[in-house]
CSV table of C-alpha atoms and ligand atoms in Angstrom, one decimal:
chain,number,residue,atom,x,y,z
A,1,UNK,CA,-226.6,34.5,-60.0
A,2,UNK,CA,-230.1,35.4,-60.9
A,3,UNK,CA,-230.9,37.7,-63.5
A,4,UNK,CA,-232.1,40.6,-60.8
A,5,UNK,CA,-228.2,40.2,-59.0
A,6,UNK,CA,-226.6,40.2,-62.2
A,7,UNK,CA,-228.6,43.2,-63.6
A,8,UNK,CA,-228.2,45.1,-60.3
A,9,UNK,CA,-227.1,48.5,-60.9
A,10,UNK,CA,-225.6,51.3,-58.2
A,11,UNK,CA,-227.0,54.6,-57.8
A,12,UNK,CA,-224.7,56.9,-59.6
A,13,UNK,CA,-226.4,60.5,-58.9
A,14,UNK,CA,-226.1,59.3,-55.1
A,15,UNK,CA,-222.4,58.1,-54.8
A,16,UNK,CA,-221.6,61.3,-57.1
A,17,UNK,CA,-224.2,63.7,-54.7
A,18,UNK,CA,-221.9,61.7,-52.0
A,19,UNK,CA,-218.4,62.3,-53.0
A,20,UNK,CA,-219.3,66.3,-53.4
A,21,UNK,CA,-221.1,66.2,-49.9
A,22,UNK,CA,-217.8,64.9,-48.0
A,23,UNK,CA,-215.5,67.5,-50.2
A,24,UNK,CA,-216.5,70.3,-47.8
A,25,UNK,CA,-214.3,68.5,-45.0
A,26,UNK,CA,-211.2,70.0,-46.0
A,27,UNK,CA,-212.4,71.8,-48.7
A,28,UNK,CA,-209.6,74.3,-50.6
A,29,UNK,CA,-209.8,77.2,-52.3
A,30,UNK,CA,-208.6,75.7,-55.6
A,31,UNK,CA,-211.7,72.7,-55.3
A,32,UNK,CA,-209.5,70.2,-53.7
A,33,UNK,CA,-209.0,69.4,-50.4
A,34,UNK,CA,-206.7,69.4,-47.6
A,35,UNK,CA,-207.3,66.6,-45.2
A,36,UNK,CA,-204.1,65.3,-43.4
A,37,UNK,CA,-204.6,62.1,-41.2
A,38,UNK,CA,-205.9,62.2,-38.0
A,39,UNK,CA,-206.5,66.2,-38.2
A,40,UNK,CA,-209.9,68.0,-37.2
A,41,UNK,CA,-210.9,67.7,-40.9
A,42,UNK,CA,-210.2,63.7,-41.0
A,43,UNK,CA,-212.1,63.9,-37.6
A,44,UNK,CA,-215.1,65.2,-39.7
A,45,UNK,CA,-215.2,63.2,-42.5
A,46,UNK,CA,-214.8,59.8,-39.9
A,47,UNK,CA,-217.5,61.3,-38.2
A,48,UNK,CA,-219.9,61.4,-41.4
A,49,UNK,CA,-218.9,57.9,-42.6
A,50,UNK,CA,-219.5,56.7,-39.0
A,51,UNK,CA,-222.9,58.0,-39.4
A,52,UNK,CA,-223.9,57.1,-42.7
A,53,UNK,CA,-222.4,53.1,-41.9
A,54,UNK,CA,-225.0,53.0,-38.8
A,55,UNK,CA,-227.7,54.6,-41.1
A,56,UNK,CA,-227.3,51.7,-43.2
A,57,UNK,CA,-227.5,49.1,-40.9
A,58,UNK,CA,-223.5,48.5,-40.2
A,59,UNK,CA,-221.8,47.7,-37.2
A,60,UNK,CA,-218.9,49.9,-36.9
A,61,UNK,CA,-215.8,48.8,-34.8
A,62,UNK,CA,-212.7,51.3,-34.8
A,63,UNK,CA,-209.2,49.5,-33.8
A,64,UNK,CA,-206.4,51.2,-31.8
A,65,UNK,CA,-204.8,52.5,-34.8
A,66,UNK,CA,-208.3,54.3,-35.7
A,67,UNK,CA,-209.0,51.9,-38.8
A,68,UNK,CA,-212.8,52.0,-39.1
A,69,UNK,CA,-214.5,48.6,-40.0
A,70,UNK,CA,-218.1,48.7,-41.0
A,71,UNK,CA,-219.7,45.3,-41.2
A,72,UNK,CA,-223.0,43.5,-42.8
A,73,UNK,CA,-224.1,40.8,-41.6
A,74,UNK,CA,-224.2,37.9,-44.3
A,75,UNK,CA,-226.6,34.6,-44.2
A,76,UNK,CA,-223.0,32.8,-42.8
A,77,UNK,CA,-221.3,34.8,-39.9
A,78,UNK,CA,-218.8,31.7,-40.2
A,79,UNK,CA,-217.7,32.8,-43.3
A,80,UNK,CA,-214.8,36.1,-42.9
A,81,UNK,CA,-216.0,39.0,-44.7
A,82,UNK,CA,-215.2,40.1,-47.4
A,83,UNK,CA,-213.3,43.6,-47.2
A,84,UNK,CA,-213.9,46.9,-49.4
A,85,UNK,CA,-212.8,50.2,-49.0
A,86,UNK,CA,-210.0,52.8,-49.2
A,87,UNK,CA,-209.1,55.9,-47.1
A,88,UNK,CA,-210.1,59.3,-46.3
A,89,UNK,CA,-207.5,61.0,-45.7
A,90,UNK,CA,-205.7,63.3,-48.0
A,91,UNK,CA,-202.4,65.3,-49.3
A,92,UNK,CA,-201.7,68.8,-48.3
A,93,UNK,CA,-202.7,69.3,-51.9
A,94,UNK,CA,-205.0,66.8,-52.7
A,95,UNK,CA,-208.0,65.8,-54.4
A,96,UNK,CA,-211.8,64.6,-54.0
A,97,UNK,CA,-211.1,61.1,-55.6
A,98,UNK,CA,-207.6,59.3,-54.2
A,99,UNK,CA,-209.1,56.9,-51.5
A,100,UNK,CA,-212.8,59.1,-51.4
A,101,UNK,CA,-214.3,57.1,-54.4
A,102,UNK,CA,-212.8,53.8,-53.2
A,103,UNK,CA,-214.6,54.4,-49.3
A,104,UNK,CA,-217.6,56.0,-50.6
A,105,UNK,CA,-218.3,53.5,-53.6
A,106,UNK,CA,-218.0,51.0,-50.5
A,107,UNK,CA,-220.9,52.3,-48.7
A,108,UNK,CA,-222.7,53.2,-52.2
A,109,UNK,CA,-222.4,49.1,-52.8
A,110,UNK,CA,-223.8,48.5,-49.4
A,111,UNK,CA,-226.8,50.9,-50.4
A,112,UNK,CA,-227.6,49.6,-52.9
A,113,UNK,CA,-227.6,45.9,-51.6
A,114,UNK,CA,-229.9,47.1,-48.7
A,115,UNK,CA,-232.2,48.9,-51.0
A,116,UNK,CA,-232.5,45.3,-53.5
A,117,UNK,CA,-232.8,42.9,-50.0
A,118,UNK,CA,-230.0,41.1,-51.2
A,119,UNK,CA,-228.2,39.2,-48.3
A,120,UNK,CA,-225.1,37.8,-49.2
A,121,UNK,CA,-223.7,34.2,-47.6
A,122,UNK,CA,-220.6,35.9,-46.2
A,123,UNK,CA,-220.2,39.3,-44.6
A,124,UNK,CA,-219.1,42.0,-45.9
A,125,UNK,CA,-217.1,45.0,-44.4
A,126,UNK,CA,-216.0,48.1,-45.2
A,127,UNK,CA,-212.7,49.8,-44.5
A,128,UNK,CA,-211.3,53.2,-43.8
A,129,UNK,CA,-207.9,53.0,-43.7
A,130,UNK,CA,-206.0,55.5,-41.4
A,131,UNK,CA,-202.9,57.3,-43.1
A,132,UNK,CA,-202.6,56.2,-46.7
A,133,UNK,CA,-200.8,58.9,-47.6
A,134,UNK,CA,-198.4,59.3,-45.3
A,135,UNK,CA,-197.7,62.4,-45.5
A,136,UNK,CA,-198.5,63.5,-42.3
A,137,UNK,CA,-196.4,60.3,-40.8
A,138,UNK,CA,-194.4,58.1,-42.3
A,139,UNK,CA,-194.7,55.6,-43.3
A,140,UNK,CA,-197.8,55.3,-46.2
A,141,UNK,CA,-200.5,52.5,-45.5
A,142,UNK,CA,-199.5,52.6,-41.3
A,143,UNK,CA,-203.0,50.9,-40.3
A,144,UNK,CA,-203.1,48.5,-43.1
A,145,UNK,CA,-199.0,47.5,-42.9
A,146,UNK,CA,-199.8,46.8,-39.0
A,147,UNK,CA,-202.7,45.0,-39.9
A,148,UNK,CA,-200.8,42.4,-41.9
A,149,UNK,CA,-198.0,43.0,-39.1
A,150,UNK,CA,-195.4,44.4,-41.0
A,151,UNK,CA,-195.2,46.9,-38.0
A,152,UNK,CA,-196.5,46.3,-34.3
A,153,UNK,CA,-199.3,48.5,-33.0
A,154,UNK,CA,-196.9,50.6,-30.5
A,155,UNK,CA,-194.4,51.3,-33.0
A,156,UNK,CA,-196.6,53.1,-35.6
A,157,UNK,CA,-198.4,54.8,-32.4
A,158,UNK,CA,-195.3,56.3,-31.9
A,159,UNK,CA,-194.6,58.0,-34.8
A,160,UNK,CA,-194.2,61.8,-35.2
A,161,UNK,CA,-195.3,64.2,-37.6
A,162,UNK,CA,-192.8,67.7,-38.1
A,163,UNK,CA,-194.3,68.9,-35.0
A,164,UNK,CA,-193.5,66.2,-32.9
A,165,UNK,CA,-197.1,65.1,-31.9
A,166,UNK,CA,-196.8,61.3,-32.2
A,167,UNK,CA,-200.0,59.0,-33.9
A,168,UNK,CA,-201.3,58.4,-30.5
A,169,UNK,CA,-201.6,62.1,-29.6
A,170,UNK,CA,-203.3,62.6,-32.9
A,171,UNK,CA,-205.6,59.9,-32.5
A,172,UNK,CA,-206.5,60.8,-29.1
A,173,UNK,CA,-207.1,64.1,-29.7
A,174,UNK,CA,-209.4,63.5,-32.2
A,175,UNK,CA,-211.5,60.8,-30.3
A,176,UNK,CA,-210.2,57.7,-33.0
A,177,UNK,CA,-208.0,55.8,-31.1
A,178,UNK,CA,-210.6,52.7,-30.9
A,179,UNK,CA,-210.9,49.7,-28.5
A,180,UNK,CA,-210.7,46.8,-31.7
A,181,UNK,CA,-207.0,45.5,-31.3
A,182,UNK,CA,-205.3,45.4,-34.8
A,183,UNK,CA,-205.9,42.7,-36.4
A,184,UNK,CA,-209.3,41.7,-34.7
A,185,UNK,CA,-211.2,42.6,-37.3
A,186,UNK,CA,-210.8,39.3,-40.0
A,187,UNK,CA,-211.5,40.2,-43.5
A,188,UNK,CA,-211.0,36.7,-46.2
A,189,UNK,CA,-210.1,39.2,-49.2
A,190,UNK,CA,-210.1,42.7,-50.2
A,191,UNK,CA,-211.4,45.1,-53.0
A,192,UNK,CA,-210.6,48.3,-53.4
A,193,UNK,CA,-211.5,50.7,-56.0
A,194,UNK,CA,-209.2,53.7,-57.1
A,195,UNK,CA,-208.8,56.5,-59.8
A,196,UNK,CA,-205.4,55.6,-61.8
A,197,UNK,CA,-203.3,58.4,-60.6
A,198,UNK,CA,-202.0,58.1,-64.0
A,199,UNK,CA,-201.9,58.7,-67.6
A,200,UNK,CA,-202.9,55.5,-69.4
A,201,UNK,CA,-207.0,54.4,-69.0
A,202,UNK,CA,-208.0,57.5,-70.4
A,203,UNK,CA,-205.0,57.8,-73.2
A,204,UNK,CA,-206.7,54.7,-74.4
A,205,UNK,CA,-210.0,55.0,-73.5
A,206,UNK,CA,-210.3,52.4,-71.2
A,207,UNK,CA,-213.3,52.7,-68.9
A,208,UNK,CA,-211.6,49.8,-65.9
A,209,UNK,CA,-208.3,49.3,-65.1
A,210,UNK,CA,-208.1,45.7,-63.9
A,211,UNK,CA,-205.1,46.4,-61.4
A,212,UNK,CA,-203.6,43.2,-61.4
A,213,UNK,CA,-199.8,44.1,-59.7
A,214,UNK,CA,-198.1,47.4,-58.0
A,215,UNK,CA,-194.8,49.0,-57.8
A,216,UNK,CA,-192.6,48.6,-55.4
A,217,UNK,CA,-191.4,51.3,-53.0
A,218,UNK,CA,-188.1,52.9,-51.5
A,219,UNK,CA,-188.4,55.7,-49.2
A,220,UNK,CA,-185.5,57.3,-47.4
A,221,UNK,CA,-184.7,60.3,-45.2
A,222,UNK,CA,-181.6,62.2,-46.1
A,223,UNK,CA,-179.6,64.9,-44.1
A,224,UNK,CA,-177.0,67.1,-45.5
A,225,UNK,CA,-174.7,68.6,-43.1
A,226,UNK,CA,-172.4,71.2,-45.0
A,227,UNK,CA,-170.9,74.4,-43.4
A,228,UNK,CA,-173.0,77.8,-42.4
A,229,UNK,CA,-171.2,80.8,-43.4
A,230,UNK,CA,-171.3,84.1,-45.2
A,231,UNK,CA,-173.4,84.4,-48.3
A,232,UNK,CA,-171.1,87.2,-49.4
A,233,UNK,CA,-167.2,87.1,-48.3
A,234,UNK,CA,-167.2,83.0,-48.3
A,235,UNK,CA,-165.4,82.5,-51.9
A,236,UNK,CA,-167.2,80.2,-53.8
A,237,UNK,CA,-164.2,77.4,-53.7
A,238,UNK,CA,-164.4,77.3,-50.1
A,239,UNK,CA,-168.0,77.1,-49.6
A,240,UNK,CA,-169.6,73.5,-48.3
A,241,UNK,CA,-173.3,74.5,-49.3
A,242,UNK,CA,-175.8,71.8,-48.3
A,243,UNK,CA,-178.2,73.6,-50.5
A,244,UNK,CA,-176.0,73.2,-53.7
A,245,UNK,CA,-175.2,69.0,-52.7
A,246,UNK,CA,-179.4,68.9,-52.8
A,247,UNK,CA,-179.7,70.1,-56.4
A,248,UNK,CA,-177.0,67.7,-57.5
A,249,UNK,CA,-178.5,64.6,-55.6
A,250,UNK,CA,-182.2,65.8,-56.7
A,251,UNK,CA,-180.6,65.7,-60.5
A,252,UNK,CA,-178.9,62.5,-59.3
A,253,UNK,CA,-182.2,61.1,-58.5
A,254,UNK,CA,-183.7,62.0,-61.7
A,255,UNK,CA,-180.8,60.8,-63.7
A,256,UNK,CA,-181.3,57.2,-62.2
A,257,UNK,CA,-184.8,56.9,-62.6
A,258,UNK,CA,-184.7,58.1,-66.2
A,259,UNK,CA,-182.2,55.4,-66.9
A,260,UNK,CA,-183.9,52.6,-65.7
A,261,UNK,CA,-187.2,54.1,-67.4
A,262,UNK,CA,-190.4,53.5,-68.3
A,263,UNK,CA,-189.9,50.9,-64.9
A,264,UNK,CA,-188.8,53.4,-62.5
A,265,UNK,CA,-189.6,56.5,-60.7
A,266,UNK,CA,-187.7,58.8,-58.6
A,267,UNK,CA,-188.8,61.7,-56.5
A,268,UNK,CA,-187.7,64.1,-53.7
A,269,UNK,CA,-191.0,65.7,-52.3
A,270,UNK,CA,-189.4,67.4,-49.3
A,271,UNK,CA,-186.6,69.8,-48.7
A,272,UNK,CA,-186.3,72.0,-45.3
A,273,UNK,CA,-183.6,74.2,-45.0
A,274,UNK,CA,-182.6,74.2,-41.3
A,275,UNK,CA,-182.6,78.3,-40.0
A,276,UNK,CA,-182.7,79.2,-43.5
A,277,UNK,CA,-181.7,83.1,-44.5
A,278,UNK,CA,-180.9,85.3,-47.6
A,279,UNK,CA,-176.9,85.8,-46.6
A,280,UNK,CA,-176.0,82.5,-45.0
A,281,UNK,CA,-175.0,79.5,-47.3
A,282,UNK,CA,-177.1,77.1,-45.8
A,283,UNK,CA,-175.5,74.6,-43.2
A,284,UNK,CA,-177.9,71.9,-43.0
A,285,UNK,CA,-180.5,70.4,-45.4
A,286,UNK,CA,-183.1,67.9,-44.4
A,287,UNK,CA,-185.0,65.9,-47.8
A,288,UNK,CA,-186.7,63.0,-48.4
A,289,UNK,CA,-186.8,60.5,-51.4
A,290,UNK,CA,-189.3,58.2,-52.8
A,291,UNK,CA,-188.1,55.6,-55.6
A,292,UNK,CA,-190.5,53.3,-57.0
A,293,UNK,CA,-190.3,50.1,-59.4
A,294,UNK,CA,-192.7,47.4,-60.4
A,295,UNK,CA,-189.2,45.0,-61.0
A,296,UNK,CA,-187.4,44.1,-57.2
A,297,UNK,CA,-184.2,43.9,-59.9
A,298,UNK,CA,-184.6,47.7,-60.8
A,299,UNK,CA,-185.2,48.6,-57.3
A,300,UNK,CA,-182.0,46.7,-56.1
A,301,UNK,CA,-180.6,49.2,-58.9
A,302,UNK,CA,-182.1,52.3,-57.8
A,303,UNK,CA,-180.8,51.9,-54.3
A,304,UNK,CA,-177.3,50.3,-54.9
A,305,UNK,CA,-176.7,53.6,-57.6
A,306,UNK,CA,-178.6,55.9,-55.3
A,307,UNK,CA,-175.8,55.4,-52.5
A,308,UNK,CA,-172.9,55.4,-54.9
A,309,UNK,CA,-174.0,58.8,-56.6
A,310,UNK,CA,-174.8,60.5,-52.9
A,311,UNK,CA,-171.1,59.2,-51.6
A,312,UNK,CA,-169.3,61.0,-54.8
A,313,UNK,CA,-171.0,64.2,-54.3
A,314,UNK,CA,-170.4,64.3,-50.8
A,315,UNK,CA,-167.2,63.4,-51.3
A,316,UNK,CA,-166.5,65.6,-53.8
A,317,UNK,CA,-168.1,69.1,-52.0
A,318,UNK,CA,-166.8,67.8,-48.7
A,319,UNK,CA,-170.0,67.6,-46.7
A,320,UNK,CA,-171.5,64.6,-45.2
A,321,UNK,CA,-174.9,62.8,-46.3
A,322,UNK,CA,-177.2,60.6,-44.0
A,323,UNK,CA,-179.4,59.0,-46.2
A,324,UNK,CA,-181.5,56.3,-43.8
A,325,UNK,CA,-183.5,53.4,-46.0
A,326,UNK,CA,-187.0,54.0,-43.9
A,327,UNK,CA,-189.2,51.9,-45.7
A,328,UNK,CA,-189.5,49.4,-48.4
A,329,UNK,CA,-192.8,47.8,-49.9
A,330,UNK,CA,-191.5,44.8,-52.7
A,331,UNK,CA,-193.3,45.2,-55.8
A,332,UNK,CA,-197.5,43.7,-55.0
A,333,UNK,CA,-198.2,41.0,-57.4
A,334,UNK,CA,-202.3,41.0,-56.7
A,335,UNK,CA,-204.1,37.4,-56.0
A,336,UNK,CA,-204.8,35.8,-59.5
A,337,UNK,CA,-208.4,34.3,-58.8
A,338,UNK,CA,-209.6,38.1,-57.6
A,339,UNK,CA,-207.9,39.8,-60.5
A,340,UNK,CA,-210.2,37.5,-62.5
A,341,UNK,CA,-212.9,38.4,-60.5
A,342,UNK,CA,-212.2,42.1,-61.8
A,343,UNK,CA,-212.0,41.1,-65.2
A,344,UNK,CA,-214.9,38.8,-65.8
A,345,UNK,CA,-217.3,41.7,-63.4
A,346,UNK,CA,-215.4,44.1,-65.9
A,347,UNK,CA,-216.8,42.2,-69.1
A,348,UNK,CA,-220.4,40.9,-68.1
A,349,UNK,CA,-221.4,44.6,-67.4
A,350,UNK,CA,-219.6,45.6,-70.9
A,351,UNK,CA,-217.0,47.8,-70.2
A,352,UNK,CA,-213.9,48.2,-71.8
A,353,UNK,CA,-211.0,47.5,-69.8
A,354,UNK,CA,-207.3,46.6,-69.9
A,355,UNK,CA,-204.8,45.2,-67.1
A,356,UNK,CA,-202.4,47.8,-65.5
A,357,UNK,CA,-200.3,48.4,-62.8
A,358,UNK,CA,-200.6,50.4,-60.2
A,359,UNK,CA,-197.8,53.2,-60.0
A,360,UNK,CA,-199.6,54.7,-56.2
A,361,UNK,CA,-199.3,52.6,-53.2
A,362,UNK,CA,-202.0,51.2,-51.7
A,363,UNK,CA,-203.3,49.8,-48.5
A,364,UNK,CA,-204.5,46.2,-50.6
A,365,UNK,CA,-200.7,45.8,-51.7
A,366,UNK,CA,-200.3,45.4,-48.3
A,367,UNK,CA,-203.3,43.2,-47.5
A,368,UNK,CA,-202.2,41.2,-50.7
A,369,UNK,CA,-199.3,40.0,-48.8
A,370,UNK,CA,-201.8,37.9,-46.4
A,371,UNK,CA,-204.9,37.7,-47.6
A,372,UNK,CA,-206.0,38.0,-51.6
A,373,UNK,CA,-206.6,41.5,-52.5
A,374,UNK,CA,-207.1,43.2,-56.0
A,375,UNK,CA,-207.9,46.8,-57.4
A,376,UNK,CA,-210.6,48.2,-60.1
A,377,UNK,CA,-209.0,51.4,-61.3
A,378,UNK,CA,-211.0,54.1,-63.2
A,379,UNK,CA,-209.6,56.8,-65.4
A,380,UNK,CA,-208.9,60.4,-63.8
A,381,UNK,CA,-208.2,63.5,-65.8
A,382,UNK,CA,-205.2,64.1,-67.8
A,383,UNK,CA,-203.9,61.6,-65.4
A,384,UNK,CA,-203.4,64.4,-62.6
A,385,UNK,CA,-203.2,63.2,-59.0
A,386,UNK,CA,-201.6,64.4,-56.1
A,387,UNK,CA,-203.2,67.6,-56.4
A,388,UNK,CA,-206.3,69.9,-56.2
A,389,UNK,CA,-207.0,70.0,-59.8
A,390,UNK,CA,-207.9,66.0,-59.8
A,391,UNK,CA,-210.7,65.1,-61.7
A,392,UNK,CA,-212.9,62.0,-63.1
A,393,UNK,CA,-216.4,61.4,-64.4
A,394,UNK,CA,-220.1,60.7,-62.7
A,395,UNK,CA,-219.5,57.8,-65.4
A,396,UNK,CA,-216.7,56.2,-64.7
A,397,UNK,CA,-216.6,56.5,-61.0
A,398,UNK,CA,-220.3,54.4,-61.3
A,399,UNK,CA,-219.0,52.2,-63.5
A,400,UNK,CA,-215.8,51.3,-61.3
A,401,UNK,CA,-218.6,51.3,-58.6
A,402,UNK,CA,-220.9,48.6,-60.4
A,403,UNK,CA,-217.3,45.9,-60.9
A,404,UNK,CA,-216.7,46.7,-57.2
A,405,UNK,CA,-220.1,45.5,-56.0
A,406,UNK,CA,-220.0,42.6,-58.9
A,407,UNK,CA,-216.5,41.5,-57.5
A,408,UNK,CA,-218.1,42.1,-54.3
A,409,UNK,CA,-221.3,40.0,-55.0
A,410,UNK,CA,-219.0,37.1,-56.5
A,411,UNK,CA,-216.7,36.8,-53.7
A,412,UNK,CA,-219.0,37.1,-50.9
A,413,UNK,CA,-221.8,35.0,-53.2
A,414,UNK,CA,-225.4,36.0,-53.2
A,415,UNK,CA,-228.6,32.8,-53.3
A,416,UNK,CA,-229.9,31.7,-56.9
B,1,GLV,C1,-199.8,56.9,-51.9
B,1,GLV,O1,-200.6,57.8,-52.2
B,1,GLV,C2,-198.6,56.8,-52.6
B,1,GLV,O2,-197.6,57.4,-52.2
B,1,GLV,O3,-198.5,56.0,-53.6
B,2,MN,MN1,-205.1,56.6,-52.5
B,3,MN,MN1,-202.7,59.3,-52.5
């Protein structure tokens, strides 16, 4: 690499003056933003990226499950490009970082490659990634899971949201349900850059987090089917409150996790009451639960003592429990020559860095199962993710945007 490649620097005023301009699709009131897949503001912010992509000279190609591919030509079209990118979309709560910096450093890389006149020998392409979140539909990571063919194109289109409009409808209405089959698009490896989502770069003042596995992932849908009746002449003994069963299994949850802890997580996000009111004991309960583990062991655990605690309380307050396994990701264990990648980009721009795991999901975990993948993580603030208040620096996000295009620039290899 010649001294001009390897001194090659990305604009940081512009990705940062980038990040802020897409934050007003979706914008909330509390500086984060709210920008659920496939909904009028993901349909802006695709729009934008479109735009910018063809401004700087990429040909973008959109597959059926609205994946956006944006590619540069490279001196050998034989060669399969090399992939970069993250997502768009967002959580009801969310912030300006998870998946923006990753997409938006992307394009900053491709900038700043056009603005140099470096031509790389193999193509590179960058990717938006529909529904990472998955909170919208379920699961996480749709487009990239299809992608590697863990699920076929029609099942994922027909998956509904709470209101029953299914990924088709929601692509169609917002004009992204593209002609590129799934698939179509070849990439040879991926990159992705990402805030932490966690506590542990800044704690120890790490600048790069050289992601090098990922947790594993157990989500279920539960239903609790008790017994409505009257919230003041039903005797407490006789009561079969779905409510009540929730609060134990959430605690149950907790319990579990803690015990296999640090190397486990457990969560239930979602509770719905079904025609919930002040004087009836509530009949039916709705809730979902989301157990994570970087060990397949531990998640074998989680599972296996998950069931047994659900069938003693339900046994116990004599109501039934559905709980339906509806998706699990084994632990990601990221390609070892990419990692290194990371790591020697990492040191000959002299940051500090460390290895970590990744606690989030990801779309590379699942690319990782097909192609090589591997993740440059950055510090966020106070570790806070998931929500509005998210936070990282002009700094950092540059200087997980300089090892991205490094990686990048290795992989894809640039002339002497
Ligand atoms: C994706 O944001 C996840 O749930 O890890
Ligand atoms: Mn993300
Ligand atoms: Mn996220």
């Amino acid at each position: 690499m010649s001294r001009a490649v390897s001194n090659l620097q990305i604009d940081s005023a512009r990705l940062w003056d980038t990040i802020h301009e897409t934050a007003k699709f979706g914008a909330t009131a509390k500086g984060g933003l709210r920008r659920l897949t496939l909904s009028p503001e993901d349909k802006e912010v695709r729009d934008w990226f479109r735009r910018a992509c063809e401004a700087a000279g990429l040909e973008v190609r959109i597959d059926t499950l609205g994946a956006m591919f944006a590619l540069r030509k490279g001196r050998d079209m034989s060669k399969p490009p090399v992939g970069l990118g993250s997502h768009l979309d967002t959580q009801p709560t969310g912030g300006k970082f998870d998946g923006v910096l990753g997409t938006l450093a992307a394009l900053e890389v491709v900038r700043t490659l056009n603005d140099a006149g470096i031509e790389t020998d193999a193509p590179i392409c960058i990717v938006n990634w529909t529904n990472e979140e998955g909170s919208r539909f379920a699961p996480a990571m749709m487009a990239s899971a299809a992608y590697v063919g863990d699920f076929t194109p029609e099942d994922i289109l027909s998956r509904k949201d709470a209101e029953g409009v299914t990924v088709a409808e929601a692509l169609d209405a917002i004009g992204y349900r593209g002609t590129s089959p799934v698939g179509a698009q070849k990439l040879g490896c991926f990159v992705e850059l990402h805030i932490e989502q966690g506590p542990i770069l800044e704690a120890e003042h790490k600048t790069i987090g050289v992601v090098d596995s990922g947790q594993g992932v157990l989500w279920y849908d539960g239903k609790i089917t008790g017994f409505e009746s009257h919230a003041g002449s039903t005797p407490m003994p006789l009561r079969r409150d779905a409510l009540a069963t929730l609060s134990e299994i959430v605690l149950a949850v907790e319990t579990i996790a803690r015990k296999h802890g640090p190397n486990a997580v457990g969560t239930v996000g979602e509770a719905v009451i079904a025609n919930p009111s002040r004087n009836v004991i509530p009949g039916e309960v709705a809730f979902t639960v989301d157990c994570r583990s970087a060990d397949g062991a531990i998640m074998d655990a989680l599972d296996r003592e998950l069931r047994g605690a659900i069938a003693e309380i339900a046994t116990r307050r004599k109501v039934e429990v559905a709980l339906k396994l509806i998706w699990r990701k084994p632990p990601t264990h990221f390609n070892p020559k990419l990692v290194d990648a990371v790591e020697h980009a990492a040191d000959m721009l002299g940051y500090s860095h460390r290895r970590i795991t990744s606690g989030a999901g990801h779309d590379s975990c699942n690319l990782n199962t097909k192609l090589p993948a591997a993740m440059v993580f950055v510090p966020c603030k106070d570790g806070v993710s998931h929500n509005e208040l998210e936070d990282a620096t002009q700094a950092d996000c540059a200087a997980g945007a300089n090892v991205l295009m490094h990686t990048v620039l290795t992989l894809a290899g640039v002339a002497a």
